[in-house]
Structure formats: C-alpha cells, structure tokens
C-alpha cells in the first residue's frame, strides 16, 4: 500500500458516512478520488449543520398562555360567557391561548375550549379552607386566573371580611404555584333570587370592598386586576333565575372580561401621544352597525417610578359618543382611573374599556392622550 492509499483509507474511516446514492451497492465505483471527495463533503456538511450553516432549524411553536376560569356555577354550569370570550380571543388573533381546568362541560352553543374550574355550588371560603385550589393548580399550571367567585358566600350571608380573607389565601396559593401569576378578579354580577331578599344588597356591599382589597394585594410581578361585572348588569333581563346569566348576561360578562384579559396577553401596543409619564393605546375590540367597543391600554412610560393616577382624553370621530365606561370614570371625553387602578408600577399597564355609539360613516379612528401624576 503506497502513501496515497494509506491517506485515503485513514481519512475515509475518519469521515465515514452513508455513501451518496450513486455509490450504493450495485452501482459502479467511479474512482478513489471521487470516493474521497464525496466523503469529505459529507463530513463538512455535518460540521456545517452543527454550526447552523446548513439551514436553521424551524422555530419552536409559541407556548400557549394557560388561562384558568375559576368560580362556581356562574363560571362552570354551563358558564357560556367562557365560550363567547374564547371566540372573541380567537377572532381577534389571540390563538395561542389555552383555557385550563379539571372540568370540561361542552354544553354551550359555540365551539370553544371548555376546560374550566367552575364548580357549581362551591364557596370561595370553603375552597380556601379545604385547600382545594393547590391541586387544581398543580394539574393545570395556569399563567392567568380569571375569577368570578363568591356568589354562594354572599348568598350564605358570609361576611365580606371573611370572603376577602379567602381571596387572599387563594391568591397566595396561586403565587405559590406560579410567582408571576396574573389574576383578574370580578366584582360579582348582581343576584336577586326569590329566596333571598337580602342578596342584592349583600352583593353591593361586598363589591364595594373588592377594589381596595385588590390594591392592597397586587404586585408588579403578580398583578391583581379588578373587572367590574356588576355595573350595567340587570338581573331582570340578564339572568334566567335572578342569579345565573342568560344569553344577554353571558354576552355582557364576556365583553367585560375581554379588555382586561387581552391586555395581559398583549401588553403595550401602538402608543398614542403621551405626556406626564404615561401613554395610551386604543384598539377597537368589536364593531357593529351603529357602535363599537373600544379598549385603551394605559402604560407607565417611566422605567423607575410608579404613577398614582392617570387621565386619558379621547378624541372620537364626529358623530360618536361614549355611552358606557368600565375600569374608569368618565367626564366628558376624559376617562380617569378608578379607585383601584390608578397606581401603575414603572413599565406596567392597566386598561379600561368603553362602548360608543357612532354614525355609520364615522368609523373608529380614536386618538388617546394620557397624562399622569
């Protein structure tokens, strides 16, 4: 064996790979030189792939945001506001979301992700006392909890302080499972069952306490946002029994959840003119013939300091008029923060929503300008 043959054999062994198709068994071997070149090229391709030179791997699919609807029968039996909310998110392009829960009741008209944690007849206080939530969290690993919980406690004349203490324990368990848990907590829809004359007033009294509780427990890492499900909800027209939402009530609940939830899914966004440490970004959530639903995200533009209050002035198209606002207080066309969402940590955001009537040709081009202190 001469020196050239020795070099060929040693290098072929060193770079041995499956031969190209025209060198397979049964095909003629053209020459030693061709065999060496093919083998070395194959080895170089392997090395190039290792360094990302032979084509980058396909991008990993985005991990869905896991959302747990938590509560009692208003959430789970059947809780068809969840189906409306799911479809609103899908229609708006929020497709990387996964509703999670240990329950799955497919009894609503719209196809949707029906996983939930809405346990009919359950109380928030008993759920906290019996430590039921940690098991549900461990089984589902949510990133966001959407909670309408406490109606059965109010019905049972449990004191607001006791219910709020249960809320505090539940939020603590959420944070133990996920330190960055984001929580949306409802001010409960009104109830007026024929068997409980005092329930309507009890619900009002409890709801009045929720914003201050939320402000005291919220953190930058794990914000707790209050969603007003009470204002504008009428038990006579929006429930079928004074307690549980009918189709109209489901639509109202979904419309209230959507702005707050979508803000957690896409914080920030195109910003409008800003001053005084905040910016405001408007988006049209849904549009119909003579009106639309708008959402405004208020962002603290400071990287170091919190703001304690904000005001957003809206310039609407000619012929448009704001008819309803939630998570804010309206004066003219200026929306100021509610009592629970004025404090916004550095770099963080909050949202408010509104309904507007409009002329058919007016459109939804809204300018939002923010000021803060």
CSV table of C-alpha atoms in Angstrom, one decimal:
chain,number,residue,atom,x,y,z
A,1,UNK,CA,0.0,0.0,0.0
A,2,UNK,CA,1.5,3.3,-1.0
A,3,UNK,CA,1.3,6.6,1.0
A,4,UNK,CA,-1.6,7.9,-1.1
A,5,UNK,CA,-3.6,4.8,-0.4
A,6,UNK,CA,-2.8,5.0,3.3
A,7,UNK,CA,-4.0,8.6,3.5
A,8,UNK,CA,-7.2,7.7,1.7
A,9,UNK,CA,-8.1,4.8,4.0
A,10,UNK,CA,-7.4,6.7,7.2
A,11,UNK,CA,-9.4,9.7,6.1
A,12,UNK,CA,-12.3,7.7,4.8
A,13,UNK,CA,-12.5,6.0,8.2
A,14,UNK,CA,-12.3,9.3,9.9
A,15,UNK,CA,-15.2,10.8,7.9
A,16,UNK,CA,-17.2,7.6,7.3
A,17,UNK,CA,-20.9,8.4,6.5
A,18,UNK,CA,-23.5,6.6,4.4
A,19,UNK,CA,-22.4,6.9,0.8
A,20,UNK,CA,-24.4,9.0,-1.7
A,21,UNK,CA,-26.9,7.2,-3.8
A,22,UNK,CA,-24.6,6.7,-6.8
A,23,UNK,CA,-22.1,4.8,-4.6
A,24,UNK,CA,-24.6,2.3,-3.1
A,25,UNK,CA,-24.2,-1.4,-3.5
A,26,UNK,CA,-24.8,-2.4,-7.1
A,27,UNK,CA,-23.6,1.0,-8.5
A,28,UNK,CA,-20.2,1.3,-10.1
A,29,UNK,CA,-17.4,2.9,-8.1
A,30,UNK,CA,-16.0,5.7,-10.3
A,31,UNK,CA,-12.7,6.2,-8.6
A,32,UNK,CA,-10.9,6.5,-5.3
A,33,UNK,CA,-10.7,10.3,-5.9
A,34,UNK,CA,-14.4,10.6,-6.2
A,35,UNK,CA,-14.9,8.5,-3.1
A,36,UNK,CA,-12.6,10.7,-1.0
A,37,UNK,CA,-14.3,14.0,-2.2
A,38,UNK,CA,-17.8,12.7,-1.5
A,39,UNK,CA,-16.9,11.5,2.0
A,40,UNK,CA,-15.1,14.7,2.9
A,41,UNK,CA,-18.0,16.8,1.6
A,42,UNK,CA,-20.4,14.8,3.7
A,43,UNK,CA,-18.3,15.3,6.8
A,44,UNK,CA,-18.1,19.1,6.1
A,45,UNK,CA,-21.9,19.2,5.8
A,46,UNK,CA,-22.3,17.5,9.2
A,47,UNK,CA,-19.9,20.1,10.7
A,48,UNK,CA,-21.7,22.9,9.0
A,49,UNK,CA,-25.1,21.8,10.3
A,50,UNK,CA,-23.6,21.7,13.8
A,51,UNK,CA,-22.7,25.4,13.5
A,52,UNK,CA,-26.0,26.3,11.9
A,53,UNK,CA,-24.6,26.8,8.4
A,54,UNK,CA,-26.6,24.1,6.6
A,55,UNK,CA,-30.0,25.7,7.4
A,56,UNK,CA,-31.5,26.8,10.7
A,57,UNK,CA,-33.9,24.5,12.5
A,58,UNK,CA,-37.6,25.5,12.3
A,59,UNK,CA,-38.7,27.9,15.1
A,60,UNK,CA,-40.4,26.2,18.1
A,61,UNK,CA,-44.1,26.8,18.4
A,62,UNK,CA,-45.1,29.5,20.8
A,63,UNK,CA,-46.1,28.2,24.2
A,64,UNK,CA,-49.8,28.9,24.7
A,65,UNK,CA,-50.8,31.2,27.6
A,66,UNK,CA,-52.8,29.0,30.0
A,67,UNK,CA,-55.9,30.6,31.4
A,68,UNK,CA,-58.0,29.2,34.3
A,69,UNK,CA,-61.6,30.3,34.6
A,70,UNK,CA,-62.3,29.9,38.4
A,71,UNK,CA,-65.5,30.1,40.3
A,72,UNK,CA,-68.9,28.5,40.9
A,73,UNK,CA,-71.8,27.6,38.6
A,74,UNK,CA,-71.8,31.1,37.0
A,75,UNK,CA,-68.4,30.1,35.6
A,76,UNK,CA,-68.9,26.4,35.1
A,77,UNK,CA,-72.5,25.3,34.8
A,78,UNK,CA,-72.6,26.0,31.9
A,79,UNK,CA,-70.8,29.4,32.1
A,80,UNK,CA,-71.3,30.1,28.4
A,81,UNK,CA,-69.6,33.5,28.8
A,82,UNK,CA,-66.5,31.4,28.5
A,83,UNK,CA,-67.4,30.3,25.0
A,84,UNK,CA,-68.1,33.8,23.9
A,85,UNK,CA,-64.8,35.0,25.5
A,86,UNK,CA,-62.8,32.2,23.8
A,87,UNK,CA,-64.3,33.0,20.4
A,88,UNK,CA,-63.6,36.8,20.9
A,89,UNK,CA,-60.0,36.0,21.6
A,90,UNK,CA,-59.7,33.7,18.6
A,91,UNK,CA,-61.4,36.2,16.3
A,92,UNK,CA,-59.0,39.0,17.5
A,93,UNK,CA,-56.0,36.8,16.7
A,94,UNK,CA,-55.2,35.6,20.2
A,95,UNK,CA,-54.9,32.0,19.1
A,96,UNK,CA,-52.0,30.9,21.4
A,97,UNK,CA,-54.3,30.6,24.5
A,98,UNK,CA,-55.3,27.5,26.3
A,99,UNK,CA,-58.2,27.6,28.7
A,100,UNK,CA,-57.4,25.1,31.5
A,101,UNK,CA,-59.2,23.4,34.4
A,102,UNK,CA,-60.1,20.0,35.7
A,103,UNK,CA,-63.7,20.3,34.4
A,104,UNK,CA,-64.8,20.2,30.8
A,105,UNK,CA,-68.5,20.8,30.1
A,106,UNK,CA,-69.4,21.1,26.4
A,107,UNK,CA,-72.9,22.4,26.8
A,108,UNK,CA,-72.8,25.8,25.1
A,109,UNK,CA,-73.8,26.5,21.5
A,110,UNK,CA,-70.4,27.8,20.4
A,111,UNK,CA,-67.5,25.5,19.9
A,112,UNK,CA,-64.7,26.5,22.4
A,113,UNK,CA,-62.0,25.3,24.7
A,114,UNK,CA,-64.3,24.3,27.6
A,115,UNK,CA,-61.7,23.5,30.3
A,116,UNK,CA,-62.6,25.4,33.4
A,117,UNK,CA,-62.6,25.3,37.2
A,118,UNK,CA,-66.2,26.5,37.8
A,119,UNK,CA,-67.6,24.2,40.5
A,120,UNK,CA,-71.4,24.5,40.9
A,121,UNK,CA,-72.4,25.3,44.5
A,122,UNK,CA,-68.9,25.9,45.7
A,123,UNK,CA,-68.0,28.8,48.1
A,124,UNK,CA,-64.7,30.7,47.9
A,125,UNK,CA,-64.4,30.4,51.7
A,126,UNK,CA,-64.8,26.6,51.7
A,127,UNK,CA,-62.5,26.2,48.7
A,128,UNK,CA,-59.8,28.2,50.6
A,129,UNK,CA,-60.5,26.4,54.0
A,130,UNK,CA,-60.3,23.0,52.4
A,131,UNK,CA,-57.2,23.8,50.3
A,132,UNK,CA,-58.8,22.6,47.1
A,133,UNK,CA,-57.1,25.1,44.8
A,134,UNK,CA,-53.5,23.8,45.0
A,135,UNK,CA,-54.5,20.5,43.5
A,136,UNK,CA,-56.3,22.2,40.6
A,137,UNK,CA,-53.3,24.5,40.0
A,138,UNK,CA,-50.9,21.6,40.0
A,139,UNK,CA,-53.0,19.7,37.5
A,140,UNK,CA,-53.3,22.6,35.1
A,141,UNK,CA,-50.4,25.1,35.6
A,142,UNK,CA,-52.2,28.3,34.6
A,143,UNK,CA,-50.5,31.6,33.8
A,144,UNK,CA,-53.6,33.7,34.3
A,145,UNK,CA,-56.6,33.1,36.6
A,146,UNK,CA,-60.0,34.7,35.7
A,147,UNK,CA,-62.0,34.5,38.9
A,148,UNK,CA,-65.7,35.2,39.5
A,149,UNK,CA,-66.1,33.5,42.9
A,150,UNK,CA,-68.1,34.4,46.0
A,151,UNK,CA,-71.8,34.4,45.0
A,152,UNK,CA,-72.6,31.4,47.1
A,153,UNK,CA,-70.7,33.0,50.0
A,154,UNK,CA,-72.8,36.2,49.7
A,155,UNK,CA,-75.9,34.1,49.4
A,156,UNK,CA,-75.0,32.4,52.6
A,157,UNK,CA,-74.5,35.7,54.4
A,158,UNK,CA,-70.8,35.2,54.9
A,159,UNK,CA,-69.2,38.5,56.0
A,160,UNK,CA,-67.2,40.4,53.3
A,161,UNK,CA,-64.1,40.3,55.6
A,162,UNK,CA,-64.2,36.5,55.6
A,163,UNK,CA,-64.7,36.2,51.9
A,164,UNK,CA,-61.8,38.6,51.2
A,165,UNK,CA,-59.6,36.7,53.6
A,166,UNK,CA,-60.4,33.6,51.5
A,167,UNK,CA,-59.5,35.6,48.4
A,168,UNK,CA,-56.1,36.5,49.9
A,169,UNK,CA,-55.4,32.8,50.7
A,170,UNK,CA,-56.4,31.8,47.2
A,171,UNK,CA,-54.1,34.4,45.6
A,172,UNK,CA,-51.3,33.2,47.9
A,173,UNK,CA,-51.8,29.6,46.6
A,174,UNK,CA,-51.8,30.9,43.0
A,175,UNK,CA,-48.5,32.7,43.6
A,176,UNK,CA,-47.0,29.6,45.3
A,177,UNK,CA,-47.8,27.7,42.1
A,178,UNK,CA,-46.6,30.5,39.8
A,179,UNK,CA,-44.9,33.6,41.3
A,180,UNK,CA,-45.8,35.5,38.2
A,181,UNK,CA,-49.5,34.6,38.2
A,182,UNK,CA,-51.8,37.3,36.8
A,183,UNK,CA,-55.2,37.4,38.4
A,184,UNK,CA,-58.4,39.0,37.1
A,185,UNK,CA,-61.0,39.3,39.9
A,186,UNK,CA,-64.6,40.2,39.2
A,187,UNK,CA,-66.8,42.5,41.1
A,188,UNK,CA,-69.7,40.0,41.2
A,189,UNK,CA,-72.7,40.2,38.9
A,190,UNK,CA,-75.9,41.2,40.8
A,191,UNK,CA,-78.1,38.5,42.2
A,192,UNK,CA,-81.7,38.8,43.2
A,193,UNK,CA,-83.1,35.3,43.8
A,194,UNK,CA,-86.7,35.0,45.0
A,195,UNK,CA,-85.5,33.1,48.1
A,196,UNK,CA,-83.0,35.8,49.3
A,197,UNK,CA,-84.3,39.3,49.6
A,198,UNK,CA,-81.1,40.5,51.1
A,199,UNK,CA,-78.7,39.1,48.5
A,200,UNK,CA,-78.8,42.1,46.2
A,201,UNK,CA,-77.7,44.5,48.9
A,202,UNK,CA,-75.1,42.0,50.2
A,203,UNK,CA,-73.6,41.8,46.7
A,204,UNK,CA,-73.3,45.6,46.5
A,205,UNK,CA,-71.7,45.7,50.0
A,206,UNK,CA,-69.2,43.0,49.0
A,207,UNK,CA,-68.3,44.5,45.6
A,208,UNK,CA,-67.6,47.9,47.3
A,209,UNK,CA,-64.8,46.2,49.2
A,210,UNK,CA,-63.1,44.4,46.3
A,211,UNK,CA,-61.1,47.3,44.8
A,212,UNK,CA,-59.3,48.3,48.0
A,213,UNK,CA,-58.5,44.6,48.7
A,214,UNK,CA,-57.1,44.2,45.2
A,215,UNK,CA,-55.0,47.4,45.5
A,216,UNK,CA,-53.5,46.1,48.8
A,217,UNK,CA,-52.5,42.7,47.4
A,218,UNK,CA,-51.4,43.4,43.8
A,219,UNK,CA,-47.7,43.4,43.0
A,220,UNK,CA,-45.7,44.2,39.9
A,221,UNK,CA,-44.8,40.6,39.4
A,222,UNK,CA,-48.2,39.2,40.1
A,223,UNK,CA,-50.8,41.9,39.4
A,224,UNK,CA,-54.4,41.6,40.6
A,225,UNK,CA,-56.9,43.4,38.3
A,226,UNK,CA,-60.5,44.1,39.2
A,227,UNK,CA,-63.0,43.7,36.5
A,228,UNK,CA,-66.4,45.3,37.0
A,229,UNK,CA,-69.0,42.7,36.2
A,230,UNK,CA,-71.7,44.5,38.3
A,231,UNK,CA,-72.3,47.8,36.6
A,232,UNK,CA,-74.9,47.7,33.8
A,233,UNK,CA,-75.9,44.1,34.6
A,234,UNK,CA,-79.6,43.7,35.2
A,235,UNK,CA,-80.9,40.5,36.9
A,236,UNK,CA,-84.4,41.1,35.3
A,237,UNK,CA,-83.1,41.0,31.7
A,238,UNK,CA,-79.6,39.3,32.0
A,239,UNK,CA,-80.4,36.2,34.1
A,240,UNK,CA,-83.0,33.5,33.8
A,241,UNK,CA,-83.4,33.0,37.6
A,242,UNK,CA,-82.1,36.1,39.3
A,243,UNK,CA,-78.7,34.5,39.6
A,244,UNK,CA,-77.4,32.7,36.5
A,245,UNK,CA,-76.7,34.7,33.3
A,246,UNK,CA,-78.9,34.1,30.2
A,247,UNK,CA,-77.6,34.7,26.7
A,248,UNK,CA,-77.6,38.5,27.2
A,249,UNK,CA,-75.9,38.2,30.5
A,250,UNK,CA,-73.2,35.9,29.1
A,251,UNK,CA,-72.5,38.5,26.3
A,252,UNK,CA,-72.1,41.2,28.9
A,253,UNK,CA,-69.8,39.1,31.0
A,254,UNK,CA,-67.6,38.2,28.1
A,255,UNK,CA,-67.5,41.8,26.9
A,256,UNK,CA,-66.2,42.9,30.4
A,257,UNK,CA,-63.6,40.1,30.7
A,258,UNK,CA,-62.2,40.7,27.2
A,259,UNK,CA,-60.4,44.1,27.6
A,260,UNK,CA,-58.7,43.1,30.8
A,261,UNK,CA,-57.7,39.7,29.6
A,262,UNK,CA,-56.4,40.9,26.2
A,263,UNK,CA,-54.3,43.5,27.9
A,264,UNK,CA,-52.5,40.7,29.7
A,265,UNK,CA,-51.9,38.8,26.5
A,266,UNK,CA,-50.5,41.8,24.6
A,267,UNK,CA,-49.2,44.4,27.0
A,268,UNK,CA,-48.2,47.7,25.3
A,269,UNK,CA,-49.0,48.0,21.6
A,270,UNK,CA,-49.1,51.0,19.3
A,271,UNK,CA,-48.9,54.1,21.6
A,272,UNK,CA,-50.7,57.3,21.2
A,273,UNK,CA,-49.4,60.7,22.2
A,274,UNK,CA,-48.1,60.6,25.8
A,275,UNK,CA,-47.2,63.1,28.5
A,276,UNK,CA,-46.7,63.1,32.2
A,277,UNK,CA,-45.2,59.6,32.4
A,278,UNK,CA,-47.9,57.6,30.6
A,279,UNK,CA,-49.0,56.6,27.1
A,280,UNK,CA,-52.4,55.4,25.9
A,281,UNK,CA,-53.1,52.9,23.1
A,282,UNK,CA,-56.6,52.5,21.6
A,283,UNK,CA,-57.9,49.5,19.8
A,284,UNK,CA,-61.4,48.7,18.5
A,285,UNK,CA,-62.4,45.4,20.1
A,286,UNK,CA,-65.6,44.9,18.1
A,287,UNK,CA,-67.6,47.0,15.7
A,288,UNK,CA,-71.3,46.9,14.7
A,289,UNK,CA,-73.6,49.0,12.5
A,290,UNK,CA,-74.2,51.9,15.0
A,291,UNK,CA,-71.5,51.4,17.6
A,292,UNK,CA,-68.3,49.8,18.8
A,293,UNK,CA,-66.4,48.5,21.8
A,294,UNK,CA,-63.1,50.2,22.5
A,295,UNK,CA,-60.2,49.3,24.7
A,296,UNK,CA,-57.4,51.6,25.9
A,297,UNK,CA,-54.2,50.4,27.4
A,298,UNK,CA,-52.6,52.9,29.8
A,299,UNK,CA,-48.8,52.3,30.2
A,300,UNK,CA,-46.5,53.9,32.7
A,301,UNK,CA,-43.6,55.0,30.5
A,302,UNK,CA,-41.2,55.5,33.4
A,303,UNK,CA,-38.6,52.8,33.9
A,304,UNK,CA,-38.1,53.7,37.6
A,305,UNK,CA,-41.2,55.4,39.2
A,306,UNK,CA,-44.8,54.4,39.7
A,307,UNK,CA,-47.7,56.7,38.9
A,308,UNK,CA,-50.5,57.2,41.3
A,309,UNK,CA,-53.2,58.5,39.0
A,310,UNK,CA,-53.9,58.9,35.2
A,311,UNK,CA,-56.3,60.5,32.9
A,312,UNK,CA,-56.9,59.7,29.2
A,313,UNK,CA,-58.6,62.2,26.9
A,314,UNK,CA,-60.3,60.6,23.9
A,315,UNK,CA,-60.9,62.4,20.6
A,316,UNK,CA,-63.6,60.5,18.8
A,317,UNK,CA,-64.8,60.7,15.2
A,318,UNK,CA,-67.6,63.2,14.5
A,319,UNK,CA,-70.9,61.6,15.3
A,320,UNK,CA,-69.5,59.2,18.0
A,321,UNK,CA,-70.5,59.3,21.7
A,322,UNK,CA,-69.3,57.2,24.6
A,323,UNK,CA,-72.2,55.5,26.3
A,324,UNK,CA,-70.5,53.3,28.9
A,325,UNK,CA,-67.1,53.0,30.6
A,326,UNK,CA,-65.7,50.3,32.8
A,327,UNK,CA,-62.5,50.4,34.9
A,328,UNK,CA,-62.5,54.2,34.8
A,329,UNK,CA,-64.6,57.3,35.4
A,330,UNK,CA,-65.9,59.4,32.5
A,331,UNK,CA,-66.2,63.2,32.5
A,332,UNK,CA,-67.0,64.5,29.0
A,333,UNK,CA,-64.5,62.6,26.8
A,334,UNK,CA,-61.8,62.2,29.5
A,335,UNK,CA,-61.6,58.9,31.4
A,336,UNK,CA,-59.8,59.0,34.8
A,337,UNK,CA,-58.7,56.0,36.7
A,338,UNK,CA,-61.0,54.1,39.0
A,339,UNK,CA,-60.1,53.8,42.7
A,340,UNK,CA,-58.3,50.6,42.3
A,341,UNK,CA,-56.2,51.0,39.1
A,342,UNK,CA,-54.7,54.5,39.5
A,343,UNK,CA,-51.4,53.2,40.8
A,344,UNK,CA,-49.4,51.7,37.9
A,345,UNK,CA,-45.8,50.5,38.6
A,346,UNK,CA,-42.9,51.5,36.4
A,347,UNK,CA,-43.3,49.9,32.9
A,348,UNK,CA,-46.6,48.3,33.8
A,349,UNK,CA,-50.0,48.7,32.2
A,350,UNK,CA,-53.7,48.8,33.0
A,351,UNK,CA,-56.8,49.1,30.8
A,352,UNK,CA,-60.2,50.5,30.6
A,353,UNK,CA,-63.0,49.8,28.2
A,354,UNK,CA,-65.9,51.6,26.7
A,355,UNK,CA,-68.9,51.4,24.4
A,356,UNK,CA,-69.6,54.1,21.9
A,357,UNK,CA,-72.5,54.9,19.6
A,358,UNK,CA,-71.5,56.2,16.2
A,359,UNK,CA,-72.8,57.2,12.8
A,360,UNK,CA,-72.4,54.6,10.1
A,361,UNK,CA,-69.7,56.5,8.2
A,362,UNK,CA,-67.8,57.9,11.2
A,363,UNK,CA,-65.5,54.9,11.7
A,364,UNK,CA,-63.5,54.1,14.8
A,365,UNK,CA,-60.4,56.3,14.5
A,366,UNK,CA,-59.8,57.3,18.1
A,367,UNK,CA,-56.9,59.3,19.4
A,368,UNK,CA,-56.0,58.7,23.1
A,369,UNK,CA,-53.8,61.1,25.0
A,370,UNK,CA,-52.6,60.3,28.6
A,371,UNK,CA,-51.4,62.3,31.5
A,372,UNK,CA,-50.3,61.1,34.9
A,373,UNK,CA,-49.2,62.1,38.3
